Coordinates of C-alpha atoms and ligand atoms in Angstrom, one line a residue:
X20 CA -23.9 8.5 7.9
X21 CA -26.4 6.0 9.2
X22 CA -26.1 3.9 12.2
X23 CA -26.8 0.0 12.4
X24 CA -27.6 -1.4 16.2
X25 CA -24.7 -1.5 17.7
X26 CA -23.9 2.5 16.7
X27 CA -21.0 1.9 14.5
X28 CA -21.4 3.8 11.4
X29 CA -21.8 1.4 8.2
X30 CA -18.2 2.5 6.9
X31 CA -16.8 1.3 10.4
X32 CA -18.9 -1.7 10.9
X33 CA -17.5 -2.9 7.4
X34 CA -13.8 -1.7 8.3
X35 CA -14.3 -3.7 11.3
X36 CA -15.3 -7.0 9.7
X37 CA -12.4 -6.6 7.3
X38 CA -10.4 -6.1 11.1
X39 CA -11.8 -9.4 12.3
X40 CA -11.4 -11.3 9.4
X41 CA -7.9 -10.6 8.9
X42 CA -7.2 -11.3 12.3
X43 CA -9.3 -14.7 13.1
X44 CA -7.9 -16.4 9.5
X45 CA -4.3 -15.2 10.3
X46 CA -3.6 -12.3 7.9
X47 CA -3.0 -9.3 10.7
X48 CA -2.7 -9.0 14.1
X49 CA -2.2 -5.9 16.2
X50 CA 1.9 -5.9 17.2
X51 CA 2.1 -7.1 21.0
X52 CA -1.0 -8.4 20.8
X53 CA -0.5 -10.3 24.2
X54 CA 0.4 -6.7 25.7
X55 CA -2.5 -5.3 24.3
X56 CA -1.0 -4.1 21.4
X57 CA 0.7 -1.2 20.2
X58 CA -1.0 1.7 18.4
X59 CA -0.4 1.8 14.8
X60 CA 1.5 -1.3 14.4
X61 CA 0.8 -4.2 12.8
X62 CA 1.8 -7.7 12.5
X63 CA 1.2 -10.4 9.6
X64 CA 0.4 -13.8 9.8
X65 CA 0.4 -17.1 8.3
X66 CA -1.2 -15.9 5.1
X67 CA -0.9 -12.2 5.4
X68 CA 2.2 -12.2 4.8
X69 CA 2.0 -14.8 1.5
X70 CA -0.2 -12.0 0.4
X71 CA 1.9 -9.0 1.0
X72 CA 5.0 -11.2 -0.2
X73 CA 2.9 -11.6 -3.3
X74 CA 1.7 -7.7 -4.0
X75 CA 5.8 -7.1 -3.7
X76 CA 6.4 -9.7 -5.9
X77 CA 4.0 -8.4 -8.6
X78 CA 5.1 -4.9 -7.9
X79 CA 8.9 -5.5 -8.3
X80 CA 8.5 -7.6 -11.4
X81 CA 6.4 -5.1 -13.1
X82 CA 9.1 -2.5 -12.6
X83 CA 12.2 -4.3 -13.0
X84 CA 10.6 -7.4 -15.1
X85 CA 8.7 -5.3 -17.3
X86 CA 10.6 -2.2 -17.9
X87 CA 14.0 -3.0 -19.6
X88 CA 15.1 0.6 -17.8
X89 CA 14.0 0.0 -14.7
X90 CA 16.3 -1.7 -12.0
X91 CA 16.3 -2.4 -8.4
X92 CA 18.2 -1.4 -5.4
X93 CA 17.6 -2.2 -1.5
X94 CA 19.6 0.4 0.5
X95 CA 19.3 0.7 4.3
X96 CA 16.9 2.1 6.8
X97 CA 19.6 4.4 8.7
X98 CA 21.1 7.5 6.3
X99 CA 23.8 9.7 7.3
X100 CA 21.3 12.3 9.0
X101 CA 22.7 15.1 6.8
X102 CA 20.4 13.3 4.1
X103 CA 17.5 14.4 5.9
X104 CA 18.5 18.2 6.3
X105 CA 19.4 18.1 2.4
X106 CA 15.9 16.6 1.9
X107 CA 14.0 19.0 3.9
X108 CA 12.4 16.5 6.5
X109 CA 14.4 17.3 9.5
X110 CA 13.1 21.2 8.9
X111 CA 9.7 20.0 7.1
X112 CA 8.5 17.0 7.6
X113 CA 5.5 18.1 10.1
X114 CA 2.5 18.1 10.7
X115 CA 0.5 20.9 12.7
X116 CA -1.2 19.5 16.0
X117 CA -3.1 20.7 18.7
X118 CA -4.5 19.4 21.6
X119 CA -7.8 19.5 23.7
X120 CA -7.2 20.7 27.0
X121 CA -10.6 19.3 28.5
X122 CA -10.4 15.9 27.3
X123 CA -6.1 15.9 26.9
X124 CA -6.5 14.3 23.3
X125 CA -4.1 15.4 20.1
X126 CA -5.6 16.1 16.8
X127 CA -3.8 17.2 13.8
X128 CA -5.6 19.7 12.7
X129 CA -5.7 19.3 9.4
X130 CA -8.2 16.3 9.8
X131 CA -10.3 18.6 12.2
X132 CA -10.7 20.9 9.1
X133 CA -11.2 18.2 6.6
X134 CA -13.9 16.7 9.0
X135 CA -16.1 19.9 9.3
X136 CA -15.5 20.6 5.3
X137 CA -16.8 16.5 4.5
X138 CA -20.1 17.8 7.0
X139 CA -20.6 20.7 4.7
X140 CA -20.1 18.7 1.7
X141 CA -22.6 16.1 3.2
X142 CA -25.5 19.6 3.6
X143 CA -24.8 20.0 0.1
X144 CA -22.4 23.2 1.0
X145 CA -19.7 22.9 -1.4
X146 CA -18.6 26.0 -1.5
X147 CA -17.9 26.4 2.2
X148 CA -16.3 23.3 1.6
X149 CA -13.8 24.2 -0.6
X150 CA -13.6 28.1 0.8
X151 CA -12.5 26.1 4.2
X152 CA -9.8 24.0 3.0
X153 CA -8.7 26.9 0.6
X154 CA -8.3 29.0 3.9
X155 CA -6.9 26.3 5.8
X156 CA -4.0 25.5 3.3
X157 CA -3.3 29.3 3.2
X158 CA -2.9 28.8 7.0
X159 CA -0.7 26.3 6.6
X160 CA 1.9 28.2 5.4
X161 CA 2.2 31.2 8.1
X162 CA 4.8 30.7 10.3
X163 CA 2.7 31.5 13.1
X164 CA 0.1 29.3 13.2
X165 CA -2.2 30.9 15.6
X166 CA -4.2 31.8 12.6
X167 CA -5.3 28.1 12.6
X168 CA -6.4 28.0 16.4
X169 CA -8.4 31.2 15.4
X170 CA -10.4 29.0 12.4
X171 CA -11.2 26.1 14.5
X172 CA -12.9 28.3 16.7
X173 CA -14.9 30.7 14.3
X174 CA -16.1 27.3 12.4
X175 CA -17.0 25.8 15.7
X176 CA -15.0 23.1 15.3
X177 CA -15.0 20.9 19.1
X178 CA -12.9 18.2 20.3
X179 CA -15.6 15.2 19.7
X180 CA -14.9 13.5 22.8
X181 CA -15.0 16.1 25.2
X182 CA -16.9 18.7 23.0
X183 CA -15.4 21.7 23.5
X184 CA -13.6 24.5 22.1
X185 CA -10.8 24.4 24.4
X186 CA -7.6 24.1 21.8
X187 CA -4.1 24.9 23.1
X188 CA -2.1 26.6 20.3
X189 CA -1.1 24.9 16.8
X190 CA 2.4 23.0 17.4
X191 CA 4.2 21.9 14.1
X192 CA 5.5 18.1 14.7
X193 CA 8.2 16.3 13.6
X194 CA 7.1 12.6 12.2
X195 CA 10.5 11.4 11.9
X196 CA 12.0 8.8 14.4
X197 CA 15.2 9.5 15.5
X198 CA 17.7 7.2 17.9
X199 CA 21.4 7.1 18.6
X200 CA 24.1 5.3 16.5
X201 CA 27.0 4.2 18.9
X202 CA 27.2 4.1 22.3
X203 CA 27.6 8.2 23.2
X204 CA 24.5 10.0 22.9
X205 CA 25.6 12.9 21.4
X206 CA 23.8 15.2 19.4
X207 CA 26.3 14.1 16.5
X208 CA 25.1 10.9 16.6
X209 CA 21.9 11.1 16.0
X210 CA 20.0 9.3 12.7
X211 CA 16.8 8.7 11.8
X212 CA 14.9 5.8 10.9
X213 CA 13.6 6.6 7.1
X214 CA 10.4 7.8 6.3
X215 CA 10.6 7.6 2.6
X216 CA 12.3 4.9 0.9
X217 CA 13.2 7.4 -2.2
X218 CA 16.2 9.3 -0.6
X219 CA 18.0 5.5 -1.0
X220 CA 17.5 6.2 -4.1
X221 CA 18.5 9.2 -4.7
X222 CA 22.2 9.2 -2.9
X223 CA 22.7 6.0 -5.1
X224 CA 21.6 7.3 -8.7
X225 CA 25.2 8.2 -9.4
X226 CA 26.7 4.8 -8.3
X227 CA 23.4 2.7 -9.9
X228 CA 24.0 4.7 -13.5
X229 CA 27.9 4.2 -13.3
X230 CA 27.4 0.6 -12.7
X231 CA 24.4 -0.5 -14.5
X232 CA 25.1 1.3 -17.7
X233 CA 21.5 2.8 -17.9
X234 CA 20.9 6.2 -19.6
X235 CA 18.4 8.6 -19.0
X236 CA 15.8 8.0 -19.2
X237 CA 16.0 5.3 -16.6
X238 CA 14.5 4.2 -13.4
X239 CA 15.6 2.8 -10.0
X240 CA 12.7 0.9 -8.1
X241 CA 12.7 -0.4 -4.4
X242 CA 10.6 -1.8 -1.5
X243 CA 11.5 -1.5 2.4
X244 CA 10.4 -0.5 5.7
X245 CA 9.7 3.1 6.2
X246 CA 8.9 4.9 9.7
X247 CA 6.5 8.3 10.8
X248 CA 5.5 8.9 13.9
X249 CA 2.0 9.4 13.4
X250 CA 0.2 10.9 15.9
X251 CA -3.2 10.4 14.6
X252 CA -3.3 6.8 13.4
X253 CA -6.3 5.3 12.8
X254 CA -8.0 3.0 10.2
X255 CA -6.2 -0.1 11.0
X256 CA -3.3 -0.5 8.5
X257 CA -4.1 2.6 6.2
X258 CA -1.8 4.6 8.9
X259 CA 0.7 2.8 10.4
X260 CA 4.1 4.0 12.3
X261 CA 6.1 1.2 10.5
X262 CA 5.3 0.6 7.2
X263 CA 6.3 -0.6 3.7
X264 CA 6.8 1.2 0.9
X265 CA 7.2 0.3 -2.8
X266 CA 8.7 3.6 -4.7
X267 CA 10.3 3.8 -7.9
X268 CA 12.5 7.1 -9.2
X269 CA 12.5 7.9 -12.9
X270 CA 15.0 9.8 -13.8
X271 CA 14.6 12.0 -16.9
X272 CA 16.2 15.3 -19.5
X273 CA 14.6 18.3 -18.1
X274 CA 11.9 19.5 -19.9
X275 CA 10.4 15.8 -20.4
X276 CA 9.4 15.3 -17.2
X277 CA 5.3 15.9 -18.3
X278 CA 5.5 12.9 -20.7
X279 CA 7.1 10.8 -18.4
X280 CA 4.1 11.9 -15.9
X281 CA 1.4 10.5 -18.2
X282 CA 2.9 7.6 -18.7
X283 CA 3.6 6.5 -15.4
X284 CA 0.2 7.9 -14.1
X285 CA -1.1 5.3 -16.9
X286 CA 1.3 2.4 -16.0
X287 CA 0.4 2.6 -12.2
X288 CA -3.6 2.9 -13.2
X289 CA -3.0 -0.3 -15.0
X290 CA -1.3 -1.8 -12.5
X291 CA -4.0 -1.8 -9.8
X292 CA -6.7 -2.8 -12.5
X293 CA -4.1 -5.6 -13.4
X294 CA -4.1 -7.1 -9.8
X295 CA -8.3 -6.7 -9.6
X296 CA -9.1 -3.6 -8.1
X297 CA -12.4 -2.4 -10.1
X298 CA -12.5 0.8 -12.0
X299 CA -15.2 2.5 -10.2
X300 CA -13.4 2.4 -6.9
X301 CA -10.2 3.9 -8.1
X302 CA -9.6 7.8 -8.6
X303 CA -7.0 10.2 -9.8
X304 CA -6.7 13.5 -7.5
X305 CA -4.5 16.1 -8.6
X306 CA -3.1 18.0 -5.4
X307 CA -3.6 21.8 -6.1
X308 CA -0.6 22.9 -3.8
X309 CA 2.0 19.8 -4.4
X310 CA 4.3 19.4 -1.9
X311 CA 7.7 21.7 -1.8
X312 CA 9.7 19.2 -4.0
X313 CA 7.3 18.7 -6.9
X314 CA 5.6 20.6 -9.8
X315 CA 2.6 18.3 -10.3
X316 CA 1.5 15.8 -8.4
X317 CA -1.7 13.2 -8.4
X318 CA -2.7 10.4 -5.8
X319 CA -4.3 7.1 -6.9
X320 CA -7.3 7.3 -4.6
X321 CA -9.0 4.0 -3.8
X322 CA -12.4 3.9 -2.4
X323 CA -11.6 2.0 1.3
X324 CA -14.5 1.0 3.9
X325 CA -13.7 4.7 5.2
X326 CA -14.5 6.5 1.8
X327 CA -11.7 7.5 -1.0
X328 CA -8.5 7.4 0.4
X329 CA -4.8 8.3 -1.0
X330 CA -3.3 4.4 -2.2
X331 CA -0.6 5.6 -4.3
X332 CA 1.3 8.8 -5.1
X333 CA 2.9 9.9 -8.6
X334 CA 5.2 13.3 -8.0
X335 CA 7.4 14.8 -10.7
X336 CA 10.1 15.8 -8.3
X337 CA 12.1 18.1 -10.4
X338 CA 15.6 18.0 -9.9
X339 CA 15.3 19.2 -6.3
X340 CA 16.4 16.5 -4.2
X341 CA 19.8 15.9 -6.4
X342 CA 20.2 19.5 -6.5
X343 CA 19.8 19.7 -2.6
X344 CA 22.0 16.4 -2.0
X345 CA 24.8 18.0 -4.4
X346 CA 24.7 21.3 -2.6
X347 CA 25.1 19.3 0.4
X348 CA 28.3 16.7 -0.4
X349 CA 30.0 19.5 -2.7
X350 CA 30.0 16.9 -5.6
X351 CA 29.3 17.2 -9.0
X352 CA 26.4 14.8 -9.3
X353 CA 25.3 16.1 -12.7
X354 CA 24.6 13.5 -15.8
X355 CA 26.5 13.4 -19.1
X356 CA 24.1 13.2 -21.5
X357 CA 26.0 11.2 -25.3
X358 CA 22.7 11.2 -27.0
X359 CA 22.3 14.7 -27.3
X360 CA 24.6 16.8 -29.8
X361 CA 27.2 19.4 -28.1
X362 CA 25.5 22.1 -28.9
X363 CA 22.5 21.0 -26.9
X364 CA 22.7 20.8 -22.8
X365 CA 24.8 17.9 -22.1
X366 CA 25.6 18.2 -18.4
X367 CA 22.5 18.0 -16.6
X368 CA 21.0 17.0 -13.4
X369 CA 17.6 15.0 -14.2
X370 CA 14.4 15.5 -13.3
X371 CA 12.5 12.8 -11.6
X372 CA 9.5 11.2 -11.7
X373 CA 8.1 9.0 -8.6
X374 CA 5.9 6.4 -8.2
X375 CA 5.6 5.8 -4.6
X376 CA 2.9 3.0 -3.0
X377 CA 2.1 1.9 0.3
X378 CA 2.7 -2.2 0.5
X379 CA 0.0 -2.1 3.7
X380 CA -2.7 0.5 1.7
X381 CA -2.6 -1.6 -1.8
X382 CA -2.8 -5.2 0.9
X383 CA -5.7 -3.3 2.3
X384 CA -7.2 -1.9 -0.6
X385 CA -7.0 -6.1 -1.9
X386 CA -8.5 -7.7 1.3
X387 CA -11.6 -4.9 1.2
X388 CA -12.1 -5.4 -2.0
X389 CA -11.7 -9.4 -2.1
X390 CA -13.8 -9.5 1.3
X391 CA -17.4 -10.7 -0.2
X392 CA -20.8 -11.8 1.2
X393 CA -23.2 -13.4 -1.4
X394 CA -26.7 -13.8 0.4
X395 CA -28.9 -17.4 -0.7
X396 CA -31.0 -19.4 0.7
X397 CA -30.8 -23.3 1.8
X398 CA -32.3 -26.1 0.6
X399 CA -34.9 -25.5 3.5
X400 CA -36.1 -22.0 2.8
X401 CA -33.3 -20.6 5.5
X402 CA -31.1 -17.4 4.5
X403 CA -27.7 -17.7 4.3
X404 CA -24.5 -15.7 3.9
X405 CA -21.5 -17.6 2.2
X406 CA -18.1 -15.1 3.0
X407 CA -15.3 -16.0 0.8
X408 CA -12.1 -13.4 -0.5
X409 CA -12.0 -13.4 -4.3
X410 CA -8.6 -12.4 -4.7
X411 CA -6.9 -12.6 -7.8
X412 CA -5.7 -16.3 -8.1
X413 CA -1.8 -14.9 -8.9
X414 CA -2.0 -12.9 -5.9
X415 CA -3.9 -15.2 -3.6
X416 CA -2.0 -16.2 -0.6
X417 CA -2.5 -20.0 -0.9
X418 CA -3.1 -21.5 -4.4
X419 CA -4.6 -25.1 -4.3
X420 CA -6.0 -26.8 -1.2
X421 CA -6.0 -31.1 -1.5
X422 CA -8.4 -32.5 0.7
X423 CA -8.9 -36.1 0.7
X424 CA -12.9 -36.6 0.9
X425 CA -11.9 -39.4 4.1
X426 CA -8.9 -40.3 6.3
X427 CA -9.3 -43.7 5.2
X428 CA -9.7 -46.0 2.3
X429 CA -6.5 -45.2 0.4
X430 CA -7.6 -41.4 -0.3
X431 CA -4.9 -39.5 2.0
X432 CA -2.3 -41.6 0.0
X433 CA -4.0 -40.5 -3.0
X434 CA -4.2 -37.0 -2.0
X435 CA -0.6 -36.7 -0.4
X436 CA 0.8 -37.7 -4.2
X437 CA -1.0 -35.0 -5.7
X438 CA 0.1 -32.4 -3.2
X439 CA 3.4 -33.6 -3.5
X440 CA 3.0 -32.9 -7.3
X441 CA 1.8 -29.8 -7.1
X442 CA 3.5 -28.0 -3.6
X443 CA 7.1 -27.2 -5.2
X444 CA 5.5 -24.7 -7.6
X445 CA 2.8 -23.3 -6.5
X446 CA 1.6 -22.8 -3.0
X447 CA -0.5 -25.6 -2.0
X448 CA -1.7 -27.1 1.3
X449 CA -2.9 -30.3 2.6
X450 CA -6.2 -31.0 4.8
X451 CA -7.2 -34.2 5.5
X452 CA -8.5 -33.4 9.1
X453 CA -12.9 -32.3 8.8
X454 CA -15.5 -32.6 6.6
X455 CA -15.3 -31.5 3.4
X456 CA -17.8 -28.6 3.3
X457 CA -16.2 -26.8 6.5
X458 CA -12.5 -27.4 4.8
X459 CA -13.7 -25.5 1.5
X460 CA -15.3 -22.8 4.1
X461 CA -11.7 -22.5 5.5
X462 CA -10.5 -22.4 2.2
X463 CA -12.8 -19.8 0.8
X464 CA -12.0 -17.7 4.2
X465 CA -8.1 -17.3 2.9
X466 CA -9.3 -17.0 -1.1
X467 CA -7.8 -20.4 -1.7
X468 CA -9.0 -20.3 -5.5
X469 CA -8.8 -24.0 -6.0
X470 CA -9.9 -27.2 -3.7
X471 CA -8.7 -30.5 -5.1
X472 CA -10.9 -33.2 -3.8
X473 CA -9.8 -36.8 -3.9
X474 CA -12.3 -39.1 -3.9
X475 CA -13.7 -43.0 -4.7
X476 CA -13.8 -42.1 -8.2
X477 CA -10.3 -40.9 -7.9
X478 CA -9.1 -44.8 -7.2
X479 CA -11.0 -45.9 -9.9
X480 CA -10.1 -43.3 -13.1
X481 CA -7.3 -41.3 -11.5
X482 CA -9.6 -38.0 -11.9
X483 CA -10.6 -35.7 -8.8
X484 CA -12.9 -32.3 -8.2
X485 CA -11.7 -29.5 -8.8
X486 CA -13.9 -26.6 -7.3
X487 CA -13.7 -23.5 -8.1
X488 CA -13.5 -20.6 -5.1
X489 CA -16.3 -17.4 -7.0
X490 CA -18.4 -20.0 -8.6
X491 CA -18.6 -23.3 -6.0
X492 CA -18.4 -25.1 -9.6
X493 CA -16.8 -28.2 -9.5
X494 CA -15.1 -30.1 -12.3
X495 CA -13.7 -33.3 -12.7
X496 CA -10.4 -33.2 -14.2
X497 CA -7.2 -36.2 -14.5
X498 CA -4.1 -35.9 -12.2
X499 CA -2.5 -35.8 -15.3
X500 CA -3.7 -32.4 -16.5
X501 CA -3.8 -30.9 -13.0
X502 CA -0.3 -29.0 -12.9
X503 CA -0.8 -27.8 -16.7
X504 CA -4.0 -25.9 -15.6
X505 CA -3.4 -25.0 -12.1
X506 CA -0.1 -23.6 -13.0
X507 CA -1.1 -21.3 -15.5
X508 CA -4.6 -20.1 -13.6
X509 CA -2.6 -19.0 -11.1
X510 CA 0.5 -17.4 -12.5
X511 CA 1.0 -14.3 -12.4
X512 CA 1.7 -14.4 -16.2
X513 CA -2.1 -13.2 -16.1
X514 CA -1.3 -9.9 -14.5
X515 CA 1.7 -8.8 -16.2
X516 CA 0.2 -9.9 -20.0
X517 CA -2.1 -6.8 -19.2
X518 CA 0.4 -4.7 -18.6
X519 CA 2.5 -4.8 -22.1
Ligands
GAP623 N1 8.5 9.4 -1.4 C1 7.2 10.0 -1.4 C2 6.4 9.7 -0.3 O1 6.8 9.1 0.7 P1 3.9 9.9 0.6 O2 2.7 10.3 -0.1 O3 4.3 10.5 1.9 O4 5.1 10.1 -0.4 C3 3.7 7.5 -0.3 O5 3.9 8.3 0.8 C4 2.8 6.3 -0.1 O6 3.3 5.6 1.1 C5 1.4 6.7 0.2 O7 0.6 6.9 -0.9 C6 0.9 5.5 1.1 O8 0.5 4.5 0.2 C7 2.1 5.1 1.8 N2 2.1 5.7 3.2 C8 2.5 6.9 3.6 N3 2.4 7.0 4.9 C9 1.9 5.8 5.4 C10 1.6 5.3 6.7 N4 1.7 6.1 7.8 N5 1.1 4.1 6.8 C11 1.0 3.3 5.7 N6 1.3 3.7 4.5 C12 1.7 5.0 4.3

């Protein structure tokens, strides 16, 4: 990795511009931020959360919208904590650390191993590459986990602040959260603040197929806060403690569970190309070992400021979490299936398929990807950098900026009218403080695709500019058409017509 001046490596020094950016034009800020902040927590601002609220949106609709067999549910954070024994977190849900004794820092040491294995990928050593995570995931799975302390000494791997050897032994580590419901704090009353959305899901399919009417196959889709104490987190809002996630249970006949892979691995590809995100920096991986619930299982990779990077995850989960939730609750939670004859398997529990995406990854994966520099030159000769988000106009946090061109002559009455015409349906802000060209700086700082300028002209033939955000084109259109063409440039329509 090379270096620029100030020794960041160019992957961080782009992650960190992306960091300042969102922070100085009010997308995030670190949580606390008076206190310092609070590691792995994130706030949004002003327009980071019109953003986010935005990705949902298009999410949700796409599921529930777009999918006659798809509908939505929003069940809460705490679960009786028996949920999580029947689901395998409270004994599984870990994550091997150790520690450096020298410089007292915690590493998981999965990422120590994936680390050394990228450096012999980088010499052009593949094969010890792979050989190393092969023997690492083979690790893994001993109960005793000295075998992993062992490997990070015979590959030399050191802590890289204090750079030694000096490991204590592997501990496994619980992510979840736990606190006390009540006032005694008994064992008995412990729960745990979710970390995966999908078990709402799953404790509801029975009530959600009595009451909806939907047959398998059919889908139940939601988006809420989920928690994992994650003791390596890094890389801003890729790996957060508190998060958001947007996951979606299909629920299928046994033995059609492949199908219904492909064609959600599809609709989710679509999806992300739908909002923007270009081809070439999206990838399928297909995990070799998936995790203890599934039988196949691929990650949407997206190519972040840190290199390719897990965005979203599609799992065909068998039927192992309703089996384990009806093994726990001693109820029949099995499906009648009328469309199959008698002689066929009507009592069934289904097999699921999940599509499971990180709000905060795909809101990151958007700003890196919408966070451009286009290099010129000025009139005298001078280079110069114009910085500007191209987000996708549906998805942009703020639609339409009117700016009257001066606080006087009539324009801010002018301009107000417009806005007023304009700000109940899409959203649309009003500047009349500056000079124009550092108002449509501002704007193209937040990805405001359109600026409305109202100008002499505008007094004259009731026409205004209309510049556009990638281009700096400008246009001069009547109020009259305005709405019209602003409303459908920036509806998200245009993302959702690619995706039937
Ligand atoms: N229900 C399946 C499940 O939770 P996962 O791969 O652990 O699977 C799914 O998580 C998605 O949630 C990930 O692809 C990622 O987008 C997001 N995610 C997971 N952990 C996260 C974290 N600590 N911070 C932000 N997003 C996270």
């Amino acid at each position: 990795m090379s270096k620029n001046k100030k020794n960041l490596t160019l992957e961080e020094a782009s992650l960190q511009k992306i960091i300042s950016h969102a922070k100085e034009y009010g997308f995030v800020f670190p949580s606390s931020d008076i206190y310092d902040g609070l590691q792995a927590v994130y706030d949004y601002g002003q327009n980071g959360v019109e953003l986010k609220n935005n990705l949902k949106e298009a999410w949700w609709k796409a599921m529930t919208m777009l999918h006659d067999n798809v509908v939505g549910i929003d069940a809460a954070i705490f679960m009786h904590p028996t949920v999580w024994k029947a689901s395998g977190h409270v004994d599984s849900f870990n994550d091997p650390m150790v520690d450096n004794k020298d410089s007292k820092k915690r590493y998981r040491v999965d990422h120590l191993f994936e680390a050394k294995a990228a450096a012999y990928s980088e010499e052009g050593k593949e094969d010890e590459a792979q050989a190393l995570i092969a023997r690492m995931n083979q690790l893994l799975t001993d109960e005793n986990l000295e075998g992993l302390r062992q490997l990070l000494i015979e590959e030399g791997i050191v802590c890289p602040i204090a750079k030694t050897n000096n490991w204590t032994e592997v501990r496994q580590f619980n992510l979840m959260f736990a606190t006390q419901i009540g006032s005694v704090a008994e064992e008995s009353n412990t729960v745990y603040l979710r970390p995966e959305t999908a078990q709402g899901i799953f404790t509801n399919f029975q009530n959600v197929q009595q009451t909806s009417r939907q047959k398998v196959p059919f889908g139940i889709a939601q988006i809420g806060k989920a928690f994992r104490n994650e003791i390596v987190a890094r890389q801003f809002i890729f790996r957060m403690r508190e998060f958001e996630q947007m996951e979606m249970q299909f629920f299928v006949r046994p033995g059609t569970q492949k199908e219904w892979f492909e064609y959600w691995k599809e609709k989710r590809y679509q999806f992300l190309l739908a909002l923007g995100l270009p081809k070439e920096k999206l990838r399928f991986h297909e995990h070799e070992k998936p995790a203890h619930y599934a039988d196949a299982a691929f990650d949407i990779e997206y190519d972040f400021p840190f290199g390719f990077r897990e965005l979203e995850g599609i799992h065909s989960r068998t039927d192992f979490d309703l089996k384990q939730h009806q093994a726990y609750v001693k109820k029949n939670l099995n499906y009648f299936d009328q469309e199959v004859e008698e002689k066929d398997k009507q009592r069934y529990l289904p097999y699921v398929v999940e599509t499971s995406i990180g709000a905060d990854r795909l809101f990151l994966a958007i700003l890196s990807n919408a966070y451009t520099e286009d290099y010129g030159v000025d009139a005298k000769g001078n280079e110069k950098v114009r910085t500007y988000l191209k987000i996708h106009p549906a998805i942009a946090p703020v639609k339409v900026a009117v700016l009257p061109l001066l606080r006087k002559q009539n324009l801010p009455t002018k301009a107000k009218e417009v806005f007023e015409m304009l700000r109940y349906d899409m959203a649309t802000i009003y500047e009349e403080r500056g000079a124009i060209g550092k108002n449509y700086t501002r704007m193209d700082m937040i990805g405001v695709p359109f600026c409305i300028t109202v100008d002499h002209q505008t007094l004259e033939d009731e026409t205004v500019t209309l510049r556009h955000r990638d281009t700096t084109t400008q246009e001069r259109v009547a109020i009259t058409d305005l709405h019209n063409k602003l409303s459908e440039a920036v509806s998200m329509k245009r993302i959702f017509e690619k995706l039937i």
